[in-house]
Amino acid sequence: MSKYISLNRKQATAVTSSFGGWLFDSMDLTMVLTVFSLVSSLFFTGLSPAGVAFMVTMTYAVTILARPVGSAIFGHMADKMGRREPLLYTVIGYSAMTIILGLVPTAAAVGAAVATAIVFIIRFISGIFVGGEYAAGYPLGMEFLEKEKRGFWSGVLQSGYPWGYMLGSALTLAMLSLFHGSAYLAVGWRWTFIVGGLIPLVVFLPIRLRLAESPLFKELEAAGKKERSPFKALFTNRENLKAFLQVFVFSIGLFIGYLMILGELPSVLITVYGVPGAIATEALILDTAMGGIFYIILSTLSQFTGRKLTGIILGIVAIIVDLAIYPAMAGAVHSYGLLMALAAALALGYAYWGIVPAYLSERFRTSVRGVGVGFGYSSGIFVGGFYPFLVAGLLGVTHSFLWAVIAWGVVGSALVAIGLALGPETKDIDLAKMM
């Protein structure tokens, strides 16, 4: 198995660096949504409960709006100057924005409108830097690896997202235990963001400072084959555009399918089935952990069965999972063990995510890989990330929150399968020959 797993020092540094981007992206989103739900009264004053919930969701949505911008900017940079330098800017940038978020004035100091505007501006800037992580991080991690190793390590990289969710949850809970009641509203929430922003600076910035440049980018540069304008070349070259459009369909499906489970599972359990919030949270944590495990196992499998076939099969499995497990939870409300088992199995509904780092990197030439991967991926989240509005829009048809969620989950997983069917098999591609 060492042929498929073992890393030398440079490869280990590159993979660890890329892993950190997904870990802290997820940690950041988890902290933001949780913390602003807890301290909404400090910012979103004079609103109805529905209005407050909307504003909390917007702290996430604003970041999504910025991600394609960041992917275009830093993807262009990654294809012009290399993968390493943009990754230094992104880790410093999103760390700084997270720390600054812990220092913002509240509505009591500057008024609700100004305080909210400051939060949204910071979140937008943060989203630009996070978008850059996709553009430089995916290609960097994969470009250091031999093709035999891309399957396993793709799953490991993608597992950074569920682990980031758990790290963000743990940090938030730690601050809630240190600062009780009014103390949390006064300063505890601030320390959540400050500590959350310092962690990537302390842990991952030193790793990235030791990072070598991608060997494939250096070959591209030595051959004089860099694009003058990578972002423009993504859309003016027919081959690049075809790959982008296919990845765009695939990415829309990825985010819709994923968010109909991880984004909506707590709401389904609490509002539809009357499960207590604490148990719903435990189910979400278990589902997230299982997702990370499935990523690694099934992405490793794709090294033998192919990314395309594996992903299409997992898309079909996900449709079955959505249609079967969500309704089955109605009979598990009074059985903790069965409910947790169903929550764990529900992670198969988005297990196709494990192949994403490898597959996206294999779809684009080295000269546009940064902007192609980053912008193609982030454009998908630009659609799928607004999942609350997608569900709300379908309620008029289904007249059921549960079946609106299930229907969109089916659509997302179907788009994953269709998107993959539109593209080629990629597992045996030699990235060094794709200049």
XYZ file of N, CA and C in Angstrom, residues 160-361:
606
model
N -10.412 17.316 5.574
C -10.131 18.502 6.379
C -11.387 19.296 6.688
N -12.377 19.221 5.798
C -13.603 19.999 6.018
C -14.400 19.492 7.217
N -14.704 18.193 7.317
C -15.412 17.743 8.523
C -14.597 17.919 9.794
N -13.283 17.739 9.705
C -12.467 17.956 10.909
C -12.461 19.430 11.303
N -12.541 20.314 10.320
C -12.636 21.744 10.631
C -13.936 22.083 11.327
N -15.015 21.419 10.909
C -16.306 21.609 11.574
C -16.194 21.230 13.054
N -15.536 20.126 13.315
C -15.410 19.679 14.707
C -14.495 20.594 15.509
N -13.439 21.074 14.871
C -12.543 22.002 15.563
C -13.261 23.309 15.886
N -14.043 23.824 14.923
C -14.807 25.041 15.172
C -15.833 24.865 16.265
N -16.498 23.716 16.270
C -17.479 23.420 17.320
C -16.802 23.315 18.678
N -15.652 22.649 18.709
C -14.924 22.480 19.973
C -14.448 23.814 20.526
N -13.950 24.686 19.645
C -13.489 26.002 20.094
C -14.649 26.837 20.629
N -15.775 26.794 19.941
C -16.953 27.542 20.397
C -17.434 27.030 21.751
N -17.484 25.715 21.909
C -17.912 25.133 23.186
C -16.926 25.470 24.301
N -15.634 25.491 23.970
C -14.619 25.822 24.970
C -14.809 27.248 25.480
N -15.093 28.171 24.579
C -15.300 29.564 24.997
C -16.593 29.722 25.784
N -17.609 28.949 25.423
C -18.865 29.002 26.173
C -18.675 28.467 27.595
N -17.775 27.504 27.746
C -17.521 26.965 29.083
C -16.637 27.890 29.917
N -15.791 28.669 29.241
C -14.912 29.607 29.952
C -15.633 30.899 30.318
N -16.544 31.337 29.448
C -17.275 32.594 29.657
C -18.762 32.277 29.751
N -19.315 32.431 30.936
C -20.705 32.063 31.170
C -21.636 33.269 31.035
N -22.814 33.034 30.463
C -23.871 34.046 30.428
C -23.438 35.376 29.847
N -23.551 36.429 30.651
C -23.245 37.783 30.193
C -21.772 37.944 29.824
N -20.906 37.151 30.441
C -19.478 37.240 30.120
C -19.219 36.820 28.674
N -19.990 35.836 28.209
C -19.819 35.420 26.811
C -20.303 36.526 25.878
N -21.431 37.151 26.204
C -21.938 38.246 25.373
C -21.007 39.450 25.396
N -20.267 39.627 26.496
C -19.365 40.764 26.617
C -18.056 40.520 25.873
N -17.388 39.411 26.161
C -16.061 39.187 25.567
C -15.831 37.768 25.046
N -16.606 36.802 25.515
C -16.358 35.411 25.138
C -16.430 35.175 23.642
N -17.415 35.746 22.983
C -17.559 35.560 21.546
C -16.388 36.165 20.793
N -15.855 37.265 21.335
C -14.700 37.910 20.685
C -13.484 36.983 20.703
N -13.271 36.337 21.835
C -12.125 35.444 21.957
C -12.261 34.212 21.066
N -13.497 33.825 20.757
C -13.693 32.713 19.828
C -13.065 33.041 18.478
N -13.330 34.243 17.975
C -12.773 34.637 16.679
C -11.275 34.934 16.761
N -10.859 35.556 17.839
C -9.433 35.893 17.958
C -8.575 34.625 17.999
N -8.967 33.689 18.837
C -8.218 32.422 18.915
C -8.349 31.652 17.598
N -9.556 31.658 17.022
C -9.764 30.964 15.752
C -8.924 31.534 14.622
N -8.644 32.825 14.667
C -7.789 33.437 13.654
C -6.307 33.210 13.908
N -5.934 33.085 15.177
C -4.516 32.873 15.510
C -4.055 31.453 15.195
N -4.943 30.481 15.291
C -4.543 29.082 15.084
C -3.900 28.852 13.712
N -4.522 29.279 12.595
C -3.858 29.046 11.304
C -2.544 29.800 11.160
N -2.443 31.000 11.769
C -1.185 31.747 11.702
C -0.067 31.005 12.427
N -0.399 30.455 13.563
C 0.611 29.781 14.386
C 0.957 28.401 13.834
N -0.055 27.687 13.343
C 0.152 26.291 12.927
C 0.550 26.173 11.456
N -0.187 26.869 10.562
C 0.000 26.607 9.141
C 0.843 27.627 8.387
N 0.948 28.850 8.866
C 1.838 29.801 8.187
C 3.286 29.312 8.195
N 3.815 28.802 9.320
C 5.193 28.277 9.289
C 5.368 27.129 8.291
N 4.339 26.291 8.151
C 4.416 25.191 7.180
C 4.494 25.737 5.769
N 3.693 26.743 5.477
C 3.694 27.312 4.132
C 4.967 28.094 3.827
N 5.599 28.633 4.833
C 6.875 29.318 4.612
C 7.963 28.325 4.206
N 7.812 27.056 4.617
C 8.781 26.025 4.239
C 8.400 25.321 2.935
N 7.276 25.702 2.381
C 6.714 25.017 1.224
C 7.532 25.289 -0.042
N 7.807 24.231 -0.798
C 8.472 24.386 -2.096
C 7.426 24.690 -3.168
N 7.848 25.315 -4.250
C 6.937 25.588 -5.348
C 6.575 24.280 -6.057
N 5.381 24.242 -6.624
C 4.923 23.070 -7.365
C 5.912 22.711 -8.475
N 6.358 21.453 -8.527
C 7.291 21.057 -9.587
C 6.691 21.206 -10.980
N 5.377 21.016 -11.094
C 4.745 21.141 -12.402
C 4.684 22.596 -12.848
N 4.477 23.500 -11.914
C 4.490 24.914 -12.291
C 5.893 25.337 -12.712
N 6.900 24.839 -12.026
C 8.279 25.177 -12.404
C 8.607 24.647 -13.805
N 8.104 23.474 -14.138
C 8.292 22.939 -15.489
C 7.577 23.806 -16.519
N 6.367 24.233 -16.177
C 5.597 25.105 -17.059
C 6.343 26.406 -17.318
N 6.872 26.973 -16.245
C 7.601 28.235 -16.351
C 8.874 28.068 -17.175
N 9.613 26.980 -16.935
C 10.856 26.733 -17.671
C 10.594 26.517 -19.155
N 9.431 25.935 -19.476
C 9.086 25.688 -20.878
C 8.516 26.928 -21.567
N 8.296 28.003 -20.801
C 7.754 29.231 -21.367
C 6.318 29.096 -21.836
N 5.530 28.245 -21.156
C 4.157 27.981 -21.590
C 3.094 28.580 -20.666
N 3.482 29.498 -19.806
C 2.480 30.172 -18.967
C 1.568 31.029 -19.848
N 0.314 31.074 -19.467
C -0.636 31.936 -20.166
C -0.414 33.393 -19.766
N -0.534 34.306 -20.721
C -0.420 35.736 -20.389
C -1.564 36.163 -19.479
N -2.750 35.636 -19.742
C -3.916 35.938 -18.910
C -4.667 34.631 -18.655
N -4.340 33.920 -17.577
C -4.973 32.621 -17.318
C -6.495 32.685 -17.225
N -7.026 33.717 -16.579
C -8.482 33.796 -16.436
C -9.150 33.948 -17.801
N -8.571 34.778 -18.659
C -9.116 34.949 -20.006
C -8.998 33.650 -20.794
N -7.857 32.962 -20.645
C -7.632 31.715 -21.379
C -8.611 30.623 -20.966
N -9.113 30.696 -19.748
C -10.080 29.710 -19.275
C -11.350 29.742 -20.123
N -11.691 30.917 -20.663
C -12.943 31.072 -21.401
C -12.751 31.229 -22.909
N -11.552 31.574 -23.354
C -11.327 31.757 -24.797
C -10.790 30.501 -25.471
N -10.199 29.589 -24.688
C -9.730 28.317 -25.234
C -10.857 27.296 -25.130
N -11.186 26.662 -26.255
C -12.352 25.767 -26.296
C -12.208 24.605 -25.323
N -11.020 24.019 -25.260
C -10.792 22.885 -24.357
C -10.965 23.301 -22.903
N -10.413 24.473 -22.551
C -10.534 24.973 -21.175
C -11.985 25.269 -20.823
N -12.694 25.901 -21.745
C -14.092 26.271 -21.496
C -14.963 25.035 -21.322
N -14.719 24.033 -22.140
C -15.489 22.792 -22.027
C -15.281 22.150 -20.659
N -14.019 22.124 -20.193
C -13.726 21.564 -18.870
C -14.391 22.388 -17.776
N -14.341 23.714 -17.927
C -14.950 24.590 -16.913
C -16.452 24.358 -16.809
N -17.142 24.316 -17.940
C -18.598 24.166 -17.913
C -18.999 22.820 -17.306
N -18.244 21.783 -17.619
C -18.537 20.467 -17.041
C -18.311 20.479 -15.531
N -17.206 21.081 -15.098
C -16.907 21.186 -13.666
C -17.941 22.061 -12.962
N -18.428 23.073 -13.646
C -19.442 23.961 -13.070
C -20.721 23.183 -12.734
N -21.180 22.349 -13.666
C -22.369 21.510 -13.411
C -22.104 20.574 -12.240
N -20.960 19.917 -12.263
C -20.556 18.994 -11.204
C -20.531 19.704 -9.850
N -19.960 20.906 -9.809
C -19.807 21.634 -8.543
C -21.137 22.124 -7.990
N -22.043 22.551 -8.852
C -23.380 22.932 -8.380
C -24.013 21.754 -7.658
N -23.934 20.590 -8.289
C -24.491 19.388 -7.667
C -23.825 19.052 -6.350
N -22.498 19.189 -6.295
C -21.760 18.915 -5.063
C -22.331 19.693 -3.888
N -22.475 20.993 -4.084
C -22.883 21.843 -2.966
C -24.351 21.681 -2.611
N -25.209 21.522 -3.602
C -26.629 21.321 -3.283
C -26.811 20.005 -2.529
N -26.223 18.930 -3.026
C -26.366 17.635 -2.378
C -25.813 17.613 -0.969
N -24.656 18.223 -0.803
C -23.986 18.269 0.503
C -24.787 19.072 1.519
N -25.239 20.250 1.089
C -25.912 21.151 2.023
C -27.326 20.703 2.371
N -27.942 19.891 1.528
C -29.253 19.344 1.884
C -29.142 18.338 3.029
N -27.923 17.904 3.316
C -27.717 17.018 4.465
C -27.076 17.795 5.613
N -25.854 18.245 5.429
C -25.179 18.912 6.548
C -25.804 20.265 6.883
N -26.381 20.935 5.903
C -27.019 22.209 6.185
C -28.403 22.084 6.776
N -29.118 21.019 6.406
C -30.527 20.900 6.785
C -30.839 19.775 7.770
N -29.886 18.875 8.038
C -30.162 17.770 8.961
C -30.673 18.239 10.322
N -30.031 19.229 10.967
C -30.561 19.670 12.269
C -31.992 20.185 12.176
N -32.299 20.950 11.116
C -33.646 21.493 10.964
C -34.673 20.389 10.760
N -34.313 19.376 9.969
C -35.233 18.254 9.753
C -35.504 17.534 11.071
N -34.444 17.244 11.811
C -34.614 16.508 13.063
C -35.405 17.310 14.094
N -35.126 18.590 14.198
C -35.752 19.414 15.244
C -37.169 19.834 14.855
N -37.329 20.393 13.645
C -38.630 20.966 13.278
C -39.604 19.943 12.712
N -39.109 18.928 12.029
C -39.995 17.927 11.422
C -40.297 16.785 12.386
N -39.234 16.290 13.068
C -39.404 15.101 13.906
C -39.397 15.394 15.405
N -39.197 16.654 15.796
C -39.267 17.011 17.204
C -38.139 16.460 18.053
N -36.991 16.199 17.453
C -35.830 15.693 18.195
C -35.216 16.840 18.991
N -34.837 16.630 20.249
C -34.191 17.696 21.032
C -32.924 18.206 20.350
N -32.645 19.494 20.545
C -31.510 20.125 19.879
C -30.183 19.444 20.160
N -29.972 19.002 21.412
C -28.707 18.367 21.770
C -28.502 17.072 20.988
N -29.567 16.284 20.852
C -29.469 15.016 20.114
C -29.270 15.291 18.617
N -29.965 16.317 18.108
C -29.780 16.688 16.698
C -28.337 17.097 16.429
N -27.740 17.812 17.373
C -26.335 18.220 17.230
C -25.416 17.004 17.235
N -25.684 16.061 18.111
C -24.884 14.832 18.149
C -25.002 14.067 16.838
N -26.196 14.030 16.271
C -26.398 13.350 14.992
C -25.599 14.029 13.887
N -25.579 15.359 13.907
C -24.833 16.106 12.897
C -23.334 15.863 13.036
N -22.832 15.843 14.268
C -21.404 15.591 14.497
C -21.024 14.202 14.001
N -21.860 13.197 14.318
C -21.581 11.831 13.875
C -21.610 11.743 12.352
N -22.607 12.356 11.739
C -22.730 12.348 10.281
C -21.500 12.990 9.642
N -21.059 14.100 10.212
C -19.890 14.804 9.675
C -18.629 13.950 9.786
N -18.444 13.308 10.935
C -17.271 12.443 11.128
C -17.284 11.273 10.145
N -18.448 10.667 9.947
C -18.552 9.566 9.001
C -18.269 10.034 7.574
N -18.684 11.245 7.269
C -18.382 11.800 5.947
C -16.889 11.828 5.681
N -16.112 12.276 6.670
C -14.664 12.312 6.519
C -14.072 10.930 6.290
N -14.608 9.931 6.969
C -14.133 8.551 6.798
C -14.484 8.030 5.402
N -15.726 8.287 4.969
C -16.139 7.853 3.638
C -15.300 8.521 2.545
N -14.948 9.794 2.740
C -14.127 10.487 1.750
C -12.855 9.698 1.461
N -12.169 9.310 2.516
C -10.876 8.642 2.360
C -11.046 7.257 1.738
N -11.990 6.485 2.240
C -12.182 5.119 1.747
C -12.588 5.118 0.272
N -13.572 5.923 -0.076
C -14.124 5.867 -1.428
C -13.255 6.593 -2.442
N -12.535 7.617 -2.022
C -11.595 8.256 -2.940
C -10.423 7.324 -3.231
N -9.994 6.575 -2.220
C -8.954 5.565 -2.448
C -9.450 4.521 -3.444
N -10.698 4.104 -3.290
C -11.293 3.149 -4.221
C -11.270 3.685 -5.651
N -11.477 4.995 -5.812
C -11.515 5.584 -7.157
C -10.184 5.476 -7.884
N -9.101 5.236 -7.138
C -7.802 5.054 -7.783
C -7.767 3.738 -8.574
N -8.672 2.844 -8.257
C -8.739 1.552 -8.944
C -9.937 1.484 -9.889
N -11.073 2.038 -9.467
C -12.299 1.950 -10.269
C -12.505 3.157 -11.163
N -11.751 4.232 -10.913
C -11.891 5.447 -11.714
C -12.713 6.507 -11.007
N -12.333 7.754 -11.183
C -13.078 8.862 -10.558
C -14.499 8.937 -11.126
N -14.590 8.816 -12.448
C -15.881 8.996 -13.118
C -16.883 7.937 -12.679
N -16.497 6.670 -12.770
C -17.412 5.593 -12.404
C -17.754 5.643 -10.922
N -16.750 5.855 -10.089
C -16.990 5.924 -8.638
C -17.949 7.047 -8.299
N -17.705 8.216 -8.884
C -18.551 9.373 -8.594
C -19.976 9.198 -9.079
N -20.150 8.615 -10.267
C -21.504 8.388 -10.792
C -22.262 7.409 -9.900
N -21.595 6.323 -9.516
C -22.243 5.346 -8.624
C -22.614 5.997 -7.301
N -21.704 6.793 -6.740
C -21.994 7.458 -5.466
C -23.109 8.492 -5.612
N -23.220 9.114 -6.782
C -24.334 10.026 -7.017
C -25.660 9.291 -6.986
N -25.712 8.107 -7.595
C -26.934 7.294 -7.593
C -27.233 6.800 -6.172
N -26.181 6.355 -5.466
C -26.358 5.927 -4.068
C -26.918 7.069 -3.229
N -26.404 8.283 -3.469
C -26.850 9.445 -2.696
C -28.329 9.734 -2.917
N -28.802 9.554 -4.139
C -30.232 9.747 -4.425
C -31.066 8.763 -3.613
N -30.636 7.507 -3.581
C -31.346 6.480 -2.811
C -31.322 6.811 -1.320
N -30.151 7.265 -0.857
C -29.994 7.628 0.561
C -30.950 8.756 0.939
N -31.006 9.796 0.110
C -31.904 10.925 0.389
C -33.359 10.461 0.472
N -33.766 9.646 -0.495
C -35.160 9.210 -0.567
C -35.527 8.235 0.547
N -34.540 7.473 1.040
C -34.838 6.423 2.011
C -34.590 6.832 3.462
N -33.448 7.456 3.726
C -33.052 7.646 5.127
C -33.786 8.796 5.794
N -33.955 9.914 5.123
C -34.683 11.020 5.756
C -36.087 10.577 6.208
N -36.891 9.928 5.340
C -38.207 9.467 5.813
C -38.102 8.396 6.900
N -37.074 7.542 6.821
C -36.930 6.466 7.814
C -36.671 7.002 9.207
N -36.145 8.217 9.301
C -35.855 8.797 10.614
C -37.120 9.004 11.439
N -38.265 9.049 10.774
C -39.533 9.200 11.504
C -39.749 8.038 12.468
N -39.271 6.858 12.099
C -39.443 5.694 12.953
C -38.323 5.485 13.945
N -37.374 6.410 13.961
C -36.219 6.266 14.859
C -36.167 7.349 15.926
N -37.203 8.154 15.981
C -37.207 9.290 16.914
C -37.032 8.845 18.360
N -37.594 7.713 18.710
C -37.543 7.246 20.098
C -36.472 6.171 20.328
N -35.614 5.999 19.339
C -34.513 5.031 19.463
C -33.206 5.758 19.147
N -32.489 6.121 20.201
C -31.259 6.892 20.017
C -30.264 6.147 19.125
N -30.067 4.865 19.364
C -29.101 4.085 18.598
C -29.447 4.019 17.127
N -30.718 3.773 16.830
C -31.150 3.693 15.432
C -31.031 5.049 14.752
N -31.395 6.123 15.470
C -31.291 7.457 14.899
C -29.843 7.786 14.543
N -28.907 7.441 15.437
C -27.498 7.710 15.167
C -26.986 6.857 14.006
N -27.465 5.620 13.914
C -27.064 4.752 12.801
C -27.531 5.334 11.468
N -28.769 5.848 11.446
C -29.290 6.459 10.226
C -28.536 7.741 9.890
N -28.180 8.517 10.910
C -27.408 9.737 10.673
C -26.044 9.407 10.085
N -25.416 8.347 10.586
C -24.114 7.923 10.054
C -24.252 7.473 8.599
N -25.304 6.705 8.315
C -25.514 6.218 6.949
C -25.829 7.356 5.991
N -26.439 8.421 6.515
C -26.803 9.572 5.683
C -25.566 10.221 5.059
N -24.402 10.011 5.660
C -23.164 10.578 5.110
C -22.842 10.009 3.734
N -23.407 8.853 3.398
C -23.235 8.317 2.040
C -23.910 9.218 1.010
N -24.772 10.101 1.474
C -25.459 11.023 0.579
C -24.575 12.118 0.023
N -23.357 12.242 0.517
C -22.422 13.219 -0.061
C -20.994 12.666 -0.092
N -20.866 11.336 -0.070
C -19.549 10.702 -0.010
C -18.726 10.934 -1.271
N -19.387 11.375 -2.362
C -18.651 11.659 -3.606
C -17.660 12.807 -3.464
N -17.750 13.557 -2.383
C -16.841 14.693 -2.194
C -15.373 14.273 -2.092
N -15.106 13.045 -1.690
C -13.723 12.629 -1.498
C -12.857 12.732 -2.739
N -13.454 12.553 -3.923
C -12.674 12.576 -5.162
C -12.407 13.983 -5.667
N -13.007 14.997 -5.052
C -13.005 16.344 -5.614
C -11.607 16.935 -5.813
N -10.712 16.957 -4.809
C -9.394 17.552 -5.052
C -8.657 16.922 -6.229
N -8.683 15.595 -6.314
C -7.995 14.917 -7.414
C -8.700 15.182 -8.738
N -10.006 14.990 -8.766
C -10.736 15.093 -10.031
C -10.636 16.493 -10.634
N -10.852 17.525 -9.833
C -10.788 18.880 -10.374
C -9.392 19.204 -10.894
N -8.365 18.776 -10.171
C -6.995 19.043 -10.619
C -6.673 18.298 -11.909
